[in-house]
């Protein structure tokens, strides 16, 4: 009978990351190692993306056969995990004197930089927080930054996830733009001008009045950092919440939480109102679609009239 209290066996990839996996009994040469395999795989991914990484491709880069690699890394998923761990690296150094906000901002910028150095990391599907040393170090750094605040442990973790979410989104967008710039040989300003010109051509004030007003104001040519703005406003809200907790005031539950607790969702009137909202949203979508169609037809008629003049 299995011992229910026995420690669970670690997956090999995680065991390798923590350095507690057994080394292979035999290998092709002493020069082969898990570290060399991971390094070669990262070189492939940095050059051609995550899709370029296979056991065969890594083995060829190292001058061995794929079967030789399997003695060290038994599955591609384990190799991807180890690549992610290496690319993640360690967080910025401890600066507890700078306050929680500055520490979280440093973690944000550090994560964005990691994504830009190894954008293929963003291609790895999310399946929970990786239970690896470097990933744990980043989480610990975020919790350490908030250790002296009145936030609960759950709130500190939520605040850390807020920062990592901002970093991942910023890294995704910036990395995509940088890839486009490299592929097309364009400078950032050239790409911005092309994007602005495209929107000016397609977006009319009749169909999209607010977007057109923003375009006319030059939002697509502005070189300020929208991601830094979003992070700053999020941290402003967190600072306000922390200050309220310090004053002994805890924010009341959100109204929808109270509604759920009171089982309002089961109330007939609630269901009817929700259906009415959905119906109204459909009518609004249909009206906007008709408005855009009418605007296109009007532009086409105007073009024909001008062409016949």
mmCIF file of C-alpha atoms in Angstrom:
data_model
loop_
_atom_site.group_PDB
_atom_site.id
_atom_site.type_symbol
_atom_site.label_atom_id
_atom_site.label_comp_id
_atom_site.label_asym_id
_atom_site.label_seq_id
_atom_site.Cartn_x
_atom_site.Cartn_y
_atom_site.Cartn_z
ATOM 1 C CA UNK A 1 0.000 0.000 0.000
ATOM 2 C CA UNK A 2 1.357 3.460 -0.930
ATOM 3 C CA UNK A 3 2.241 5.821 1.886
ATOM 4 C CA UNK A 4 -0.205 8.757 1.659
ATOM 5 C CA UNK A 5 2.153 10.902 3.727
ATOM 6 C CA UNK A 6 5.135 10.352 1.428
ATOM 7 C CA UNK A 7 6.505 13.395 -0.348
ATOM 8 C CA UNK A 8 5.271 13.643 -3.948
ATOM 9 C CA UNK A 9 7.813 12.828 -6.631
ATOM 10 C CA UNK A 10 8.969 15.977 -8.408
ATOM 11 C CA UNK A 11 8.556 16.141 -12.189
ATOM 12 C CA UNK A 12 11.982 15.754 -13.746
ATOM 13 C CA UNK A 13 11.999 19.247 -15.265
ATOM 14 C CA UNK A 14 11.354 20.864 -11.881
ATOM 15 C CA UNK A 15 13.860 18.560 -10.200
ATOM 16 C CA UNK A 16 16.469 19.593 -12.773
ATOM 17 C CA UNK A 17 15.689 23.278 -12.177
ATOM 18 C CA UNK A 18 16.242 22.842 -8.438
ATOM 19 C CA UNK A 19 19.371 20.730 -8.976
ATOM 20 C CA UNK A 20 17.999 17.666 -7.208
ATOM 21 C CA UNK A 21 17.608 15.347 -10.218
ATOM 22 C CA UNK A 22 19.874 12.349 -10.525
ATOM 23 C CA UNK A 23 22.601 12.702 -13.132
ATOM 24 C CA UNK A 24 22.621 10.190 -16.000
ATOM 25 C CA UNK A 25 24.764 7.147 -15.364
ATOM 26 C CA UNK A 26 26.377 7.352 -18.766
ATOM 27 C CA UNK A 27 26.625 9.883 -21.527
ATOM 28 C CA UNK A 28 28.363 10.409 -24.859
ATOM 29 C CA UNK A 29 31.038 12.705 -23.470
ATOM 30 C CA UNK A 30 31.744 14.593 -20.296
ATOM 31 C CA UNK A 31 31.284 17.863 -22.217
ATOM 32 C CA UNK A 32 27.550 17.174 -22.464
ATOM 33 C CA UNK A 33 25.429 18.621 -19.638
ATOM 34 C CA UNK A 34 21.942 19.934 -18.943
ATOM 35 C CA UNK A 35 23.404 23.450 -18.863
ATOM 36 C CA UNK A 36 24.906 23.111 -22.354
ATOM 37 C CA UNK A 37 21.671 21.691 -23.724
ATOM 38 C CA UNK A 38 19.636 24.580 -22.289
ATOM 39 C CA UNK A 39 22.157 27.138 -23.541
ATOM 40 C CA UNK A 40 22.002 25.736 -27.084
ATOM 41 C CA UNK A 41 18.193 25.673 -27.014
ATOM 42 C CA UNK A 42 18.062 29.325 -25.898
ATOM 43 C CA UNK A 43 20.413 30.320 -28.709
ATOM 44 C CA UNK A 44 18.032 28.710 -31.204
ATOM 45 C CA UNK A 45 14.971 30.388 -29.657
ATOM 46 C CA UNK A 46 16.636 33.817 -29.497
ATOM 47 C CA UNK A 47 17.447 33.580 -33.188
ATOM 48 C CA UNK A 48 14.325 31.964 -34.679
ATOM 49 C CA UNK A 49 11.671 31.746 -31.970
ATOM 50 C CA UNK A 50 10.367 28.924 -29.821
ATOM 51 C CA UNK A 51 9.173 26.922 -32.831
ATOM 52 C CA UNK A 52 12.809 26.428 -33.870
ATOM 53 C CA UNK A 53 13.526 24.433 -30.716
ATOM 54 C CA UNK A 54 13.346 20.663 -30.990
ATOM 55 C CA UNK A 55 15.422 17.906 -29.470
ATOM 56 C CA UNK A 56 16.815 17.166 -32.926
ATOM 57 C CA UNK A 57 17.728 20.791 -33.601
ATOM 58 C CA UNK A 58 19.419 21.197 -30.220
ATOM 59 C CA UNK A 59 21.315 17.942 -30.672
ATOM 60 C CA UNK A 60 22.495 19.030 -34.115
ATOM 61 C CA UNK A 61 23.699 22.341 -32.720
ATOM 62 C CA UNK A 62 25.748 20.480 -30.110
ATOM 63 C CA UNK A 63 26.993 17.831 -32.543
ATOM 64 C CA UNK A 64 25.229 14.878 -30.901
ATOM 65 C CA UNK A 65 22.286 12.622 -31.629
ATOM 66 C CA UNK A 66 18.808 13.341 -30.169
ATOM 67 C CA UNK A 67 19.005 10.142 -28.098
ATOM 68 C CA UNK A 68 22.097 11.524 -26.385
ATOM 69 C CA UNK A 69 20.056 14.500 -25.137
ATOM 70 C CA UNK A 70 17.305 12.304 -23.706
ATOM 71 C CA UNK A 71 19.762 10.918 -21.163
ATOM 72 C CA UNK A 72 19.893 14.420 -19.653
ATOM 73 C CA UNK A 73 16.518 15.979 -20.505
ATOM 74 C CA UNK A 74 13.852 13.343 -20.965
ATOM 75 C CA UNK A 75 11.162 15.475 -22.638
ATOM 76 C CA UNK A 76 10.853 18.639 -24.682
ATOM 77 C CA UNK A 77 8.453 20.103 -22.104
ATOM 78 C CA UNK A 78 11.197 19.771 -19.495
ATOM 79 C CA UNK A 79 13.622 21.531 -21.832
ATOM 80 C CA UNK A 80 11.158 24.415 -22.352
ATOM 81 C CA UNK A 81 10.745 24.722 -18.582
ATOM 82 C CA UNK A 82 14.512 24.905 -18.089
ATOM 83 C CA UNK A 83 14.836 27.447 -20.907
ATOM 84 C CA UNK A 84 12.163 29.604 -19.281
ATOM 85 C CA UNK A 85 13.903 29.337 -15.929
ATOM 86 C CA UNK A 86 17.247 30.417 -17.412
ATOM 87 C CA UNK A 87 15.681 33.287 -19.393
ATOM 88 C CA UNK A 88 13.754 34.489 -16.341
ATOM 89 C CA UNK A 89 16.954 34.981 -14.362
ATOM 90 C CA UNK A 90 17.018 36.626 -10.958
ATOM 91 C CA UNK A 91 15.116 39.807 -10.027
ATOM 92 C CA UNK A 92 16.840 43.161 -9.474
ATOM 93 C CA UNK A 93 18.849 43.438 -6.262
ATOM 94 C CA UNK A 94 17.169 44.124 -2.951
ATOM 95 C CA UNK A 95 16.535 47.825 -2.297
ATOM 96 C CA UNK A 96 14.320 47.838 0.769
ATOM 97 C CA UNK A 97 15.125 51.478 1.548
ATOM 98 C CA UNK A 98 13.414 52.697 -1.620
ATOM 99 C CA UNK A 99 9.865 51.840 -0.522
ATOM 100 C CA UNK A 100 7.360 49.327 -1.858
ATOM 101 C CA UNK A 101 6.359 51.332 -4.933
ATOM 102 C CA UNK A 102 9.890 51.847 -6.248
ATOM 103 C CA UNK A 103 10.651 48.168 -5.673
ATOM 104 C CA UNK A 104 7.579 47.060 -7.634
ATOM 105 C CA UNK A 105 8.455 49.479 -10.444
ATOM 106 C CA UNK A 106 11.974 47.999 -10.564
ATOM 107 C CA UNK A 107 10.498 44.499 -10.807
ATOM 108 C CA UNK A 108 8.192 45.647 -13.607
ATOM 109 C CA UNK A 109 11.029 47.155 -15.655
ATOM 110 C CA UNK A 110 13.220 44.123 -14.971
ATOM 111 C CA UNK A 111 10.548 41.745 -16.242
ATOM 112 C CA UNK A 112 9.872 43.801 -19.363
ATOM 113 C CA UNK A 113 13.589 43.820 -20.138
ATOM 114 C CA UNK A 114 13.728 40.027 -19.766
ATOM 115 C CA UNK A 115 10.849 39.655 -22.222
ATOM 116 C CA UNK A 116 12.599 41.889 -24.745
ATOM 117 C CA UNK A 117 15.844 39.925 -24.417
ATOM 118 C CA UNK A 118 14.024 36.597 -24.849
ATOM 119 C CA UNK A 119 10.643 37.318 -26.492
ATOM 120 C CA UNK A 120 10.024 33.603 -27.127
ATOM 121 C CA UNK A 121 9.228 33.268 -23.420
ATOM 122 C CA UNK A 122 5.924 34.989 -24.230
ATOM 123 C CA UNK A 123 5.094 32.109 -26.594
ATOM 124 C CA UNK A 124 5.137 29.548 -23.767
ATOM 125 C CA UNK A 125 1.539 28.708 -22.722
ATOM 126 C CA UNK A 126 0.659 29.673 -19.169
ATOM 127 C CA UNK A 127 -0.246 26.719 -16.979
ATOM 128 C CA UNK A 128 0.221 28.218 -13.534
ATOM 129 C CA UNK A 129 3.210 29.784 -11.830
ATOM 130 C CA UNK A 130 6.399 27.810 -12.682
ATOM 131 C CA UNK A 131 7.649 26.130 -9.514
ATOM 132 C CA UNK A 132 11.286 26.911 -10.258
ATOM 133 C CA UNK A 133 13.963 28.805 -8.303
ATOM 134 C CA UNK A 134 14.161 31.975 -10.405
ATOM 135 C CA UNK A 135 10.385 32.291 -10.757
ATOM 136 C CA UNK A 136 10.070 31.851 -6.995
ATOM 137 C CA UNK A 137 12.713 34.548 -6.479
ATOM 138 C CA UNK A 138 10.660 37.095 -8.485
ATOM 139 C CA UNK A 139 7.529 36.298 -6.487
ATOM 140 C CA UNK A 140 9.453 36.517 -3.233
ATOM 141 C CA UNK A 141 10.889 39.904 -4.249
ATOM 142 C CA UNK A 142 7.395 41.264 -4.906
ATOM 143 C CA UNK A 143 6.077 39.994 -1.588
ATOM 144 C CA UNK A 144 9.168 41.363 0.175
ATOM 145 C CA UNK A 145 8.481 44.810 -1.275
ATOM 146 C CA UNK A 146 5.013 44.761 0.310
ATOM 147 C CA UNK A 147 6.014 43.072 3.572
ATOM 148 C CA UNK A 148 5.766 46.267 5.665
ATOM 149 C CA UNK A 149 2.371 47.306 4.272
ATOM 150 C CA UNK A 150 -0.951 46.484 5.965
ATOM 151 C CA UNK A 151 -1.973 44.337 3.001
ATOM 152 C CA UNK A 152 -2.974 40.771 3.774
ATOM 153 C CA UNK A 153 -0.875 37.934 2.297
ATOM 154 C CA UNK A 154 -3.548 37.374 -0.347
ATOM 155 C CA UNK A 155 -3.578 41.076 -1.247
ATOM 156 C CA UNK A 156 0.221 41.183 -1.511
ATOM 157 C CA UNK A 157 0.166 38.289 -3.959
ATOM 158 C CA UNK A 158 -2.638 39.989 -5.927
ATOM 159 C CA UNK A 159 -0.586 43.204 -6.083
ATOM 160 C CA UNK A 160 2.418 41.251 -7.367
ATOM 161 C CA UNK A 161 0.224 39.632 -10.032
ATOM 162 C CA UNK A 162 -0.967 43.124 -11.007
ATOM 163 C CA UNK A 163 2.628 44.166 -11.713
ATOM 164 C CA UNK A 164 3.561 40.964 -13.543
ATOM 165 C CA UNK A 165 0.409 41.285 -15.661
ATOM 166 C CA UNK A 166 1.377 44.816 -16.688
ATOM 167 C CA UNK A 167 4.902 43.611 -17.501
ATOM 168 C CA UNK A 168 3.730 40.679 -19.602
ATOM 169 C CA UNK A 169 1.313 42.817 -21.622
ATOM 170 C CA UNK A 170 3.907 45.546 -22.186
ATOM 171 C CA UNK A 171 6.517 42.942 -23.143
ATOM 172 C CA UNK A 172 4.125 41.305 -25.606
ATOM 173 C CA UNK A 173 3.280 44.537 -27.438
ATOM 174 C CA UNK A 174 6.787 46.021 -27.417
ATOM 175 C CA UNK A 175 8.381 42.750 -28.557
ATOM 176 C CA UNK A 176 5.887 42.443 -31.430
ATOM 177 C CA UNK A 177 6.595 46.007 -32.559
ATOM 178 C CA UNK A 178 10.343 45.448 -32.364
ATOM 179 C CA UNK A 179 10.015 42.274 -34.438
ATOM 180 C CA UNK A 180 8.035 44.185 -37.078
ATOM 181 C CA UNK A 181 10.689 46.904 -37.137
ATOM 182 C CA UNK A 182 13.441 44.322 -37.660
ATOM 183 C CA UNK A 183 11.539 42.376 -40.309
ATOM 184 C CA UNK A 184 10.656 45.499 -42.306
ATOM 185 C CA UNK A 185 13.841 47.438 -41.606
ATOM 186 C CA UNK A 186 11.864 50.369 -40.243
ATOM 187 C CA UNK A 187 12.686 52.833 -37.481
ATOM 188 C CA UNK A 188 10.098 53.184 -34.680
ATOM 189 C CA UNK A 189 9.109 56.651 -35.927
ATOM 190 C CA UNK A 190 8.504 55.265 -39.440
ATOM 191 C CA UNK A 191 6.231 52.567 -38.071
ATOM 192 C CA UNK A 192 4.288 55.117 -36.041
ATOM 193 C CA UNK A 193 3.810 57.364 -39.070
ATOM 194 C CA UNK A 194 2.593 54.455 -41.174
ATOM 195 C CA UNK A 195 0.128 53.420 -38.466
ATOM 196 C CA UNK A 196 -1.111 57.005 -38.115
ATOM 197 C CA UNK A 197 -1.577 57.366 -41.877
ATOM 198 C CA UNK A 198 -3.501 54.079 -42.069
ATOM 199 C CA UNK A 199 -5.909 55.106 -39.336
ATOM 200 C CA UNK A 200 -6.388 58.546 -40.855
ATOM 201 C CA UNK A 201 -7.369 56.872 -44.126
ATOM 202 C CA UNK A 202 -9.788 54.350 -42.615
ATOM 203 C CA UNK A 203 -11.338 56.055 -39.595
ATOM 204 C CA UNK A 204 -14.003 58.676 -40.275
ATOM 205 C CA UNK A 205 -15.504 61.135 -37.826
ATOM 206 C CA UNK A 206 -19.003 59.990 -38.810
ATOM 207 C CA UNK A 207 -18.507 56.334 -37.924
ATOM 208 C CA UNK A 208 -15.924 56.639 -35.114
ATOM 209 C CA UNK A 209 -16.068 60.209 -33.774
ATOM 210 C CA UNK A 210 -14.061 59.658 -30.581
ATOM 211 C CA UNK A 211 -11.353 57.564 -32.205
ATOM 212 C CA UNK A 212 -11.050 60.085 -35.030
ATOM 213 C CA UNK A 213 -10.682 62.919 -32.513
ATOM 214 C CA UNK A 214 -7.867 60.974 -30.825
ATOM 215 C CA UNK A 215 -6.169 60.401 -34.180
ATOM 216 C CA UNK A 216 -6.414 64.099 -35.022
ATOM 217 C CA UNK A 217 -4.861 64.849 -31.629
ATOM 218 C CA UNK A 218 -1.827 62.785 -32.698
ATOM 219 C CA UNK A 219 -2.094 59.867 -30.265
ATOM 220 C CA UNK A 220 -0.403 57.460 -32.683
ATOM 221 C CA UNK A 221 2.529 59.827 -33.127
ATOM 222 C CA UNK A 222 3.005 60.475 -29.415
ATOM 223 C CA UNK A 223 6.224 58.955 -28.047
ATOM 224 C CA UNK A 224 5.181 58.760 -24.383
ATOM 225 C CA UNK A 225 4.978 55.326 -22.721
ATOM 226 C CA UNK A 226 1.325 54.227 -22.371
ATOM 227 C CA UNK A 227 2.347 51.145 -20.401
ATOM 228 C CA UNK A 228 4.143 53.227 -17.779
ATOM 229 C CA UNK A 229 1.004 55.375 -17.497
ATOM 230 C CA UNK A 230 -1.167 52.308 -16.863
ATOM 231 C CA UNK A 231 1.216 50.919 -14.246
ATOM 232 C CA UNK A 232 1.461 54.288 -12.496
ATOM 233 C CA UNK A 233 -2.323 54.646 -12.230
ATOM 234 C CA UNK A 234 -2.626 51.082 -10.917
ATOM 235 C CA UNK A 235 0.013 51.775 -8.276
ATOM 236 C CA UNK A 236 -1.750 55.042 -7.402
ATOM 237 C CA UNK A 237 -4.859 53.009 -6.619
ATOM 238 C CA UNK A 238 -2.847 50.507 -4.598
ATOM 239 C CA UNK A 239 -1.230 53.359 -2.651
ATOM 240 C CA UNK A 240 -4.659 54.815 -1.854
ATOM 241 C CA UNK A 241 -5.865 51.408 -0.683
ATOM 242 C CA UNK A 242 -2.768 50.893 1.495
ATOM 243 C CA UNK A 243 -3.203 54.353 3.023
ATOM 244 C CA UNK A 244 -6.837 53.559 3.841
ATOM 245 C CA UNK A 245 -5.819 50.313 5.513
ATOM 246 C CA UNK A 246 -3.201 52.176 7.529
ATOM 247 C CA UNK A 247 -5.982 54.471 8.757
ATOM 248 C CA UNK A 248 -8.045 51.468 9.805
ATOM 249 C CA UNK A 249 -10.467 51.625 6.880
ATOM 250 C CA UNK A 250 -10.990 48.472 4.835
ATOM 251 C CA UNK A 251 -12.680 48.868 1.496
ATOM 252 C CA UNK A 252 -16.229 47.456 1.488
ATOM 253 C CA UNK A 253 -17.034 44.555 -0.839
ATOM 254 C CA UNK A 254 -17.800 45.392 -4.427
ATOM 255 C CA UNK A 255 -21.557 45.607 -5.087
ATOM 256 C CA UNK A 256 -21.523 42.550 -7.357
ATOM 257 C CA UNK A 257 -20.011 40.489 -4.546
ATOM 258 C CA UNK A 258 -22.835 41.567 -2.247
ATOM 259 C CA UNK A 259 -25.308 40.724 -4.976
ATOM 260 C CA UNK A 260 -23.915 37.228 -5.333
ATOM 261 C CA UNK A 261 -23.899 36.713 -1.580
ATOM 262 C CA UNK A 262 -27.563 37.691 -1.471
ATOM 263 C CA UNK A 263 -28.393 35.278 -4.327
ATOM 264 C CA UNK A 264 -29.723 38.146 -6.394
ATOM 265 C CA UNK A 265 -28.703 36.247 -9.525
ATOM 266 C CA UNK A 266 -31.543 33.820 -8.861
ATOM 267 C CA UNK A 267 -34.097 36.587 -8.656
ATOM 268 C CA UNK A 268 -36.497 36.721 -11.611
ATOM 269 C CA UNK A 269 -36.251 40.484 -11.927
ATOM 270 C CA UNK A 270 -32.495 40.295 -12.056
ATOM 271 C CA UNK A 271 -32.610 37.743 -14.877
ATOM 272 C CA UNK A 272 -35.117 39.860 -16.798
ATOM 273 C CA UNK A 273 -32.971 42.977 -16.403
ATOM 274 C CA UNK A 274 -29.875 41.107 -17.536
ATOM 275 C CA UNK A 275 -31.707 39.876 -20.635
ATOM 276 C CA UNK A 276 -32.874 43.413 -21.369
ATOM 277 C CA UNK A 277 -29.268 44.637 -21.192
ATOM 278 C CA UNK A 278 -28.161 41.943 -23.642
ATOM 279 C CA UNK A 279 -30.990 42.805 -26.007
ATOM 280 C CA UNK A 280 -30.125 46.500 -25.844
ATOM 281 C CA UNK A 281 -26.455 45.763 -26.513
ATOM 282 C CA UNK A 282 -27.445 43.757 -29.604
ATOM 283 C CA UNK A 283 -29.605 46.598 -30.885
ATOM 284 C CA UNK A 284 -26.709 49.003 -30.336
ATOM 285 C CA UNK A 285 -24.273 46.735 -32.207
ATOM 286 C CA UNK A 286 -26.704 46.419 -35.110
ATOM 287 C CA UNK A 287 -27.193 50.202 -35.199
ATOM 288 C CA UNK A 288 -23.456 50.827 -35.266
ATOM 289 C CA UNK A 289 -23.040 48.263 -38.031
ATOM 290 C CA UNK A 290 -25.752 49.992 -40.060
ATOM 291 C CA UNK A 291 -24.130 53.370 -39.399
ATOM 292 C CA UNK A 292 -20.765 52.135 -40.683
ATOM 293 C CA UNK A 293 -22.405 50.623 -43.768
ATOM 294 C CA UNK A 294 -24.264 53.848 -44.484
ATOM 295 C CA UNK A 295 -21.056 55.845 -44.096
ATOM 296 C CA UNK A 296 -19.242 53.547 -46.543
ATOM 297 C CA UNK A 297 -22.041 53.820 -49.084
ATOM 298 C CA UNK A 298 -22.092 57.596 -48.731
ATOM 299 C CA UNK A 299 -18.329 57.777 -49.339
ATOM 300 C CA UNK A 300 -18.677 55.533 -52.394
ATOM 301 C CA UNK A 301 -21.463 57.720 -53.845
ATOM 302 C CA UNK A 302 -19.392 60.809 -53.196
ATOM 303 C CA UNK A 303 -16.413 59.198 -54.925
ATOM 304 C CA UNK A 304 -18.508 58.333 -57.970
ATOM 305 C CA UNK A 305 -19.910 61.857 -58.156
ATOM 306 C CA UNK A 306 -16.447 63.358 -57.996
ATOM 307 C CA UNK A 307 -15.184 60.889 -60.570
ATOM 308 C CA UNK A 308 -17.956 61.858 -62.984
ATOM 309 C CA UNK A 309 -17.461 65.580 -62.544
#
